[in-house]
Amino acid sequence: MPSSLLEQVSHNESDLIFVQEVLTNFRLLVDSLEQPIYRPSEQEEQQEYFSGKKKQHTLKSQVIGLPEAKDIVEVEVGARGPTADIKLFRKSQKKFDKSQPFSGDKAYQGGENITTPHKRKPKQELTQQQKDANKALSSNRIFIEHLIRLLKIFRIASQRFRLRLHTYEQIILTVCGLVRLRIGSLILPT
């Protein structure tokens, strides 16, 4: 069961090129999620998984979706907790056309072809125009949050991951395939 649109068409080179070309007409939405894991027993290993942001040991995944949550375009799964969102984005951006536009939150500032909200500078306020632009961007970006919510309906993708870490990627990709089936973007051959 393909977990993303790019995985679904990756077996046929001409279909992949066609889908990449069609996707340039859309501003794709990007966001990441972290899932807690049990603390590894070895000191070096536990330091690799400790996320200072969440104050626990986590695995991070990134979801790229179509506007209005029509489909999951690409999924990056199983990065260690302290991995920056922008680093995950740059890794997955190589699978798309160079001119592909994206929309992300403040964690993605500094990326190519990605629109992010304006940040308030120290001791300064945002102008009304910047506030309006941030509001318009967030009203379009909310759909990626809806896709992540659909993933987290499955308890194995939302609560502490209790299985062995080498199975994490396979399980989360299966959940993504089930979500695609649920929203009607995945049509299985009969």
PDB file of C-alpha atoms in Angstrom:
ATOM      1  CA  MET A   1       0.000   0.000   0.000  1.00  0.00           C
ATOM      2  CA  PRO A   2       1.774   3.203  -1.118  1.00  0.00           C
ATOM      3  CA  SER A   3       2.140   5.734   1.669  1.00  0.00           C
ATOM      4  CA  SER A   4       2.466   8.787  -0.581  1.00  0.00           C
ATOM      5  CA  LEU A   5       1.710   9.975  -4.078  1.00  0.00           C
ATOM      6  CA  LEU A   6       5.388  10.010  -5.097  1.00  0.00           C
ATOM      7  CA  GLU A   7       5.843   6.453  -3.815  1.00  0.00           C
ATOM      8  CA  GLN A   8       2.778   5.350  -5.768  1.00  0.00           C
ATOM      9  CA  VAL A   9       4.166   6.608  -9.089  1.00  0.00           C
ATOM     10  CA  SER A  10       7.869   5.965  -8.393  1.00  0.00           C
ATOM     11  CA  HIS A  11       7.843   2.630 -10.240  1.00  0.00           C
ATOM     12  CA  ASN A  12       7.140   4.298 -13.601  1.00  0.00           C
ATOM     13  CA  GLU A  13       9.598   7.052 -14.581  1.00  0.00           C
ATOM     14  CA  SER A  14       7.227   8.791 -17.029  1.00  0.00           C
ATOM     15  CA  ASP A  15       4.415   8.900 -14.424  1.00  0.00           C
ATOM     16  CA  LEU A  16       6.822  10.312 -11.828  1.00  0.00           C
ATOM     17  CA  ILE A  17       7.963  13.108 -14.150  1.00  0.00           C
ATOM     18  CA  PHE A  18       4.346  13.894 -15.053  1.00  0.00           C
ATOM     19  CA  VAL A  19       3.269  14.056 -11.381  1.00  0.00           C
ATOM     20  CA  GLN A  20       6.247  16.265 -10.474  1.00  0.00           C
ATOM     21  CA  GLU A  21       5.308  18.618 -13.304  1.00  0.00           C
ATOM     22  CA  VAL A  22       1.633  18.742 -12.263  1.00  0.00           C
ATOM     23  CA  LEU A  23       2.580  19.371  -8.625  1.00  0.00           C
ATOM     24  CA  THR A  24       4.347  22.619  -9.583  1.00  0.00           C
ATOM     25  CA  ASN A  25       0.850  24.103 -10.095  1.00  0.00           C
ATOM     26  CA  PHE A  26       0.190  23.725  -6.346  1.00  0.00           C
ATOM     27  CA  ARG A  27       1.793  25.235  -3.271  1.00  0.00           C
ATOM     28  CA  LEU A  28       2.500  22.105  -1.224  1.00  0.00           C
ATOM     29  CA  LEU A  29       2.101  22.188   2.563  1.00  0.00           C
ATOM     30  CA  VAL A  30       4.890  20.980   4.866  1.00  0.00           C
ATOM     31  CA  ASP A  31       4.909  20.176   8.575  1.00  0.00           C
ATOM     32  CA  SER A  32       6.557  17.728  10.920  1.00  0.00           C
ATOM     33  CA  LEU A  33       5.505  15.757  13.967  1.00  0.00           C
ATOM     34  CA  GLU A  34       7.403  14.138  16.809  1.00  0.00           C
ATOM     35  CA  GLN A  35       6.518  10.904  18.533  1.00  0.00           C
ATOM     36  CA  PRO A  36       7.960   9.928  21.916  1.00  0.00           C
ATOM     37  CA  ILE A  37       9.924   6.707  22.320  1.00  0.00           C
ATOM     38  CA  TYR A  38      11.317   4.945  25.369  1.00  0.00           C
ATOM     39  CA  ARG A  39      14.701   6.152  26.533  1.00  0.00           C
ATOM     40  CA  PRO A  40      17.453   4.019  24.995  1.00  0.00           C
ATOM     41  CA  SER A  41      19.647   2.299  27.584  1.00  0.00           C
ATOM     42  CA  GLU A  42      23.032   3.262  26.127  1.00  0.00           C
ATOM     43  CA  GLN A  43      24.270   6.800  26.894  1.00  0.00           C
ATOM     44  CA  GLU A  44      25.474   7.620  23.357  1.00  0.00           C
ATOM     45  CA  GLU A  45      22.293   6.325  21.773  1.00  0.00           C
ATOM     46  CA  GLN A  46      19.988   8.164  24.181  1.00  0.00           C
ATOM     47  CA  GLN A  47      21.765  11.452  23.429  1.00  0.00           C
ATOM     48  CA  GLU A  48      21.084  10.956  19.707  1.00  0.00           C
ATOM     49  CA  TYR A  49      17.320  10.665  20.283  1.00  0.00           C
ATOM     50  CA  PHE A  50      16.833  13.381  22.925  1.00  0.00           C
ATOM     51  CA  SER A  51      14.780  16.302  21.622  1.00  0.00           C
ATOM     52  CA  GLY A  52      15.408  19.472  23.594  1.00  0.00           C
ATOM     53  CA  LYS A  53      12.196  20.961  22.228  1.00  0.00           C
ATOM     54  CA  LYS A  54       9.989  18.163  23.584  1.00  0.00           C
ATOM     55  CA  LYS A  55      12.259  17.372  26.585  1.00  0.00           C
ATOM     56  CA  GLN A  56      12.057  13.651  25.826  1.00  0.00           C
ATOM     57  CA  HIS A  57      13.404  11.052  23.407  1.00  0.00           C
ATOM     58  CA  THR A  58      11.566  11.237  20.091  1.00  0.00           C
ATOM     59  CA  LEU A  59      11.436  10.226  16.463  1.00  0.00           C
ATOM     60  CA  LYS A  60      10.473  12.868  13.933  1.00  0.00           C
ATOM     61  CA  SER A  61       8.467  12.546  10.724  1.00  0.00           C
ATOM     62  CA  GLN A  62       7.653  15.096   8.046  1.00  0.00           C
ATOM     63  CA  VAL A  63       4.499  15.176   5.934  1.00  0.00           C
ATOM     64  CA  ILE A  64       4.129  17.047   2.638  1.00  0.00           C
ATOM     65  CA  GLY A  65       0.546  17.352   1.436  1.00  0.00           C
ATOM     66  CA  LEU A  66      -1.611  18.909  -1.238  1.00  0.00           C
ATOM     67  CA  PRO A  67      -3.696  22.006  -0.459  1.00  0.00           C
ATOM     68  CA  GLU A  68      -6.996  21.341   1.296  1.00  0.00           C
ATOM     69  CA  ALA A  69      -5.648  17.947   2.516  1.00  0.00           C
ATOM     70  CA  LYS A  70      -6.465  16.180  -0.747  1.00  0.00           C
ATOM     71  CA  ASP A  71      -3.509  13.780  -0.567  1.00  0.00           C
ATOM     72  CA  ILE A  72      -0.187  12.966   1.116  1.00  0.00           C
ATOM     73  CA  VAL A  73       2.482  13.770  -1.471  1.00  0.00           C
ATOM     74  CA  GLU A  74       5.629  12.704   0.423  1.00  0.00           C
ATOM     75  CA  VAL A  75       6.542  11.375   3.866  1.00  0.00           C
ATOM     76  CA  GLU A  76       9.959  11.453   5.538  1.00  0.00           C
ATOM     77  CA  VAL A  77       9.922   9.042   8.502  1.00  0.00           C
ATOM     78  CA  GLY A  78      12.160   8.119  11.406  1.00  0.00           C
ATOM     79  CA  ALA A  79      14.541  11.039  11.850  1.00  0.00           C
ATOM     80  CA  ARG A  80      16.006  11.331  15.309  1.00  0.00           C
ATOM     81  CA  GLY A  81      14.461  13.866  17.685  1.00  0.00           C
ATOM     82  CA  PRO A  82      17.017  16.707  17.528  1.00  0.00           C
ATOM     83  CA  THR A  83      16.979  16.795  13.703  1.00  0.00           C
ATOM     84  CA  ALA A  84      15.884  20.235  12.522  1.00  0.00           C
ATOM     85  CA  ASP A  85      12.722  20.522  10.436  1.00  0.00           C
ATOM     86  CA  ILE A  86      14.543  22.503   7.757  1.00  0.00           C
ATOM     87  CA  LYS A  87      17.132  19.705   7.426  1.00  0.00           C
ATOM     88  CA  LEU A  88      14.357  17.157   6.811  1.00  0.00           C
ATOM     89  CA  PHE A  89      12.773  19.533   4.297  1.00  0.00           C
ATOM     90  CA  ARG A  90      15.994  20.010   2.333  1.00  0.00           C
ATOM     91  CA  LYS A  91      16.425  16.234   2.142  1.00  0.00           C
ATOM     92  CA  SER A  92      12.906  15.645   0.803  1.00  0.00           C
ATOM     93  CA  GLN A  93      12.935  18.715  -1.466  1.00  0.00           C
ATOM     94  CA  LYS A  94      15.351  16.890  -3.798  1.00  0.00           C
ATOM     95  CA  LYS A  95      12.479  14.618  -4.884  1.00  0.00           C
ATOM     96  CA  PHE A  96      10.572  17.569  -6.373  1.00  0.00           C
ATOM     97  CA  ASP A  97      11.020  19.948  -9.282  1.00  0.00           C
ATOM     98  CA  LYS A  98      13.389  22.878  -8.597  1.00  0.00           C
ATOM     99  CA  SER A  99      10.548  25.405  -9.014  1.00  0.00           C
ATOM    100  CA  GLN A 100       8.089  23.586  -6.703  1.00  0.00           C
ATOM    101  CA  PRO A 101       6.578  26.087  -4.208  1.00  0.00           C
ATOM    102  CA  PHE A 102       6.012  25.075  -0.577  1.00  0.00           C
ATOM    103  CA  SER A 103       4.367  26.586   2.471  1.00  0.00           C
ATOM    104  CA  GLY A 104       5.608  25.897   6.004  1.00  0.00           C
ATOM    105  CA  ASP A 105       5.723  27.234   9.528  1.00  0.00           C
ATOM    106  CA  LYS A 106       8.524  29.224  11.180  1.00  0.00           C
ATOM    107  CA  ALA A 107      10.690  26.116  11.551  1.00  0.00           C
ATOM    108  CA  TYR A 108      11.237  26.130   7.776  1.00  0.00           C
ATOM    109  CA  GLN A 109      12.652  29.641   7.469  1.00  0.00           C
ATOM    110  CA  GLY A 110      15.717  29.753   5.271  1.00  0.00           C
ATOM    111  CA  GLY A 111      14.574  27.081   2.810  1.00  0.00           C
ATOM    112  CA  GLU A 112      14.362  27.545  -0.941  1.00  0.00           C
ATOM    113  CA  ASN A 113      10.925  28.092  -2.541  1.00  0.00           C
ATOM    114  CA  ILE A 114       9.127  27.968   0.788  1.00  0.00           C
ATOM    115  CA  THR A 115       6.793  30.610   2.167  1.00  0.00           C
ATOM    116  CA  THR A 116       6.935  31.030   5.943  1.00  0.00           C
ATOM    117  CA  PRO A 117       5.271  33.459   8.364  1.00  0.00           C
ATOM    118  CA  HIS A 118       6.910  36.714   9.329  1.00  0.00           C
ATOM    119  CA  LYS A 119       8.775  36.623  12.627  1.00  0.00           C
ATOM    120  CA  ARG A 120       8.562  39.453  15.088  1.00  0.00           C
ATOM    121  CA  LYS A 121      11.969  41.016  15.663  1.00  0.00           C
ATOM    122  CA  PRO A 122      13.058  41.780  19.217  1.00  0.00           C
ATOM    123  CA  LYS A 123      11.536  45.015  20.563  1.00  0.00           C
ATOM    124  CA  GLN A 124       9.517  45.516  17.360  1.00  0.00           C
ATOM    125  CA  GLU A 125       5.956  44.718  16.367  1.00  0.00           C
ATOM    126  CA  LEU A 126       4.707  43.265  13.109  1.00  0.00           C
ATOM    127  CA  THR A 127       2.953  45.660  10.758  1.00  0.00           C
ATOM    128  CA  GLN A 128      -0.724  45.114   9.992  1.00  0.00           C
ATOM    129  CA  GLN A 129       0.213  43.970   6.495  1.00  0.00           C
ATOM    130  CA  GLN A 130       2.572  41.320   7.937  1.00  0.00           C
ATOM    131  CA  LYS A 131      -0.110  40.178  10.385  1.00  0.00           C
ATOM    132  CA  ASP A 132      -2.621  39.836   7.544  1.00  0.00           C
ATOM    133  CA  ALA A 133      -0.091  37.867   5.466  1.00  0.00           C
ATOM    134  CA  ASN A 134       0.558  35.544   8.431  1.00  0.00           C
ATOM    135  CA  LYS A 135      -3.176  35.022   8.913  1.00  0.00           C
ATOM    136  CA  ALA A 136      -3.703  34.188   5.227  1.00  0.00           C
ATOM    137  CA  LEU A 137      -0.756  31.781   5.280  1.00  0.00           C
ATOM    138  CA  SER A 138      -1.972  30.020   8.425  1.00  0.00           C
ATOM    139  CA  SER A 139      -5.498  29.669   7.042  1.00  0.00           C
ATOM    140  CA  ASN A 140      -4.034  27.800   4.053  1.00  0.00           C
ATOM    141  CA  ARG A 141      -1.553  25.785   6.159  1.00  0.00           C
ATOM    142  CA  ILE A 142      -4.197  24.446   8.558  1.00  0.00           C
ATOM    143  CA  PHE A 143      -4.906  21.602   6.126  1.00  0.00           C
ATOM    144  CA  ILE A 144      -1.520  19.965   6.774  1.00  0.00           C
ATOM    145  CA  GLU A 145      -2.431  19.988  10.470  1.00  0.00           C
ATOM    146  CA  HIS A 146      -5.653  18.184   9.529  1.00  0.00           C
ATOM    147  CA  LEU A 147      -3.630  15.513   7.685  1.00  0.00           C
ATOM    148  CA  ILE A 148      -1.402  15.054  10.727  1.00  0.00           C
ATOM    149  CA  ARG A 149      -4.512  14.733  12.892  1.00  0.00           C
ATOM    150  CA  LEU A 150      -5.736  11.946  10.607  1.00  0.00           C
ATOM    151  CA  LEU A 151      -2.414  10.168  11.107  1.00  0.00           C
ATOM    152  CA  LYS A 152      -2.636  10.558  14.866  1.00  0.00           C
ATOM    153  CA  ILE A 153      -6.100   8.993  15.005  1.00  0.00           C
ATOM    154  CA  PHE A 154      -4.152   5.725  14.900  1.00  0.00           C
ATOM    155  CA  ARG A 155      -2.840   5.297  18.438  1.00  0.00           C
ATOM    156  CA  ILE A 156       0.408   3.716  17.264  1.00  0.00           C
ATOM    157  CA  ALA A 157       1.244   7.009  15.529  1.00  0.00           C
ATOM    158  CA  SER A 158       0.265   9.304  18.400  1.00  0.00           C
ATOM    159  CA  GLN A 159       1.282   7.697  21.695  1.00  0.00           C
ATOM    160  CA  ARG A 160       4.707   6.558  22.875  1.00  0.00           C
ATOM    161  CA  PHE A 161       6.106   4.102  20.319  1.00  0.00           C
ATOM    162  CA  ARG A 162       6.530   0.839  22.220  1.00  0.00           C
ATOM    163  CA  LEU A 163       7.799  -1.478  19.495  1.00  0.00           C
ATOM    164  CA  ARG A 164      11.356  -1.924  18.278  1.00  0.00           C
ATOM    165  CA  LEU A 165      12.735   1.165  16.574  1.00  0.00           C
ATOM    166  CA  HIS A 166      13.672  -0.644  13.350  1.00  0.00           C
ATOM    167  CA  THR A 167       9.940  -1.270  12.704  1.00  0.00           C
ATOM    168  CA  TYR A 168       8.981   2.414  13.110  1.00  0.00           C
ATOM    169  CA  GLU A 169       9.347   3.425   9.463  1.00  0.00           C
ATOM    170  CA  GLN A 170       7.313   0.492   8.134  1.00  0.00           C
ATOM    171  CA  ILE A 171       4.491   1.064  10.630  1.00  0.00           C
ATOM    172  CA  ILE A 172       4.192   4.822  10.046  1.00  0.00           C
ATOM    173  CA  LEU A 173       4.258   4.351   6.275  1.00  0.00           C
ATOM    174  CA  THR A 174       1.452   1.786   6.618  1.00  0.00           C
ATOM    175  CA  VAL A 175      -0.553   4.301   8.660  1.00  0.00           C
ATOM    176  CA  CYS A 176       0.010   6.910   5.917  1.00  0.00           C
ATOM    177  CA  GLY A 177      -1.282   4.425   3.337  1.00  0.00           C
ATOM    178  CA  LEU A 178      -4.384   3.796   5.458  1.00  0.00           C
ATOM    179  CA  VAL A 179      -4.996   7.539   5.781  1.00  0.00           C
ATOM    180  CA  ARG A 180      -4.708   7.924   2.000  1.00  0.00           C
ATOM    181  CA  LEU A 181      -7.224   5.112   1.606  1.00  0.00           C
ATOM    182  CA  ARG A 182      -9.539   6.798   4.119  1.00  0.00           C
ATOM    183  CA  ILE A 183      -9.507  10.221   2.462  1.00  0.00           C
ATOM    184  CA  GLY A 184     -10.120   8.618  -0.932  1.00  0.00           C
ATOM    185  CA  SER A 185      -6.872   9.575  -2.659  1.00  0.00           C
ATOM    186  CA  LEU A 186      -5.601   6.000  -2.880  1.00  0.00           C
ATOM    187  CA  ILE A 187      -7.404   3.773  -5.352  1.00  0.00           C
ATOM    188  CA  LEU A 188      -6.290   0.167  -5.104  1.00  0.00           C
ATOM    189  CA  PRO A 189      -6.164  -1.879  -8.307  1.00  0.00           C
ATOM    190  CA  THR A 190      -8.738  -4.669  -8.469  1.00  0.00           C
TER     191      THR A 190
END
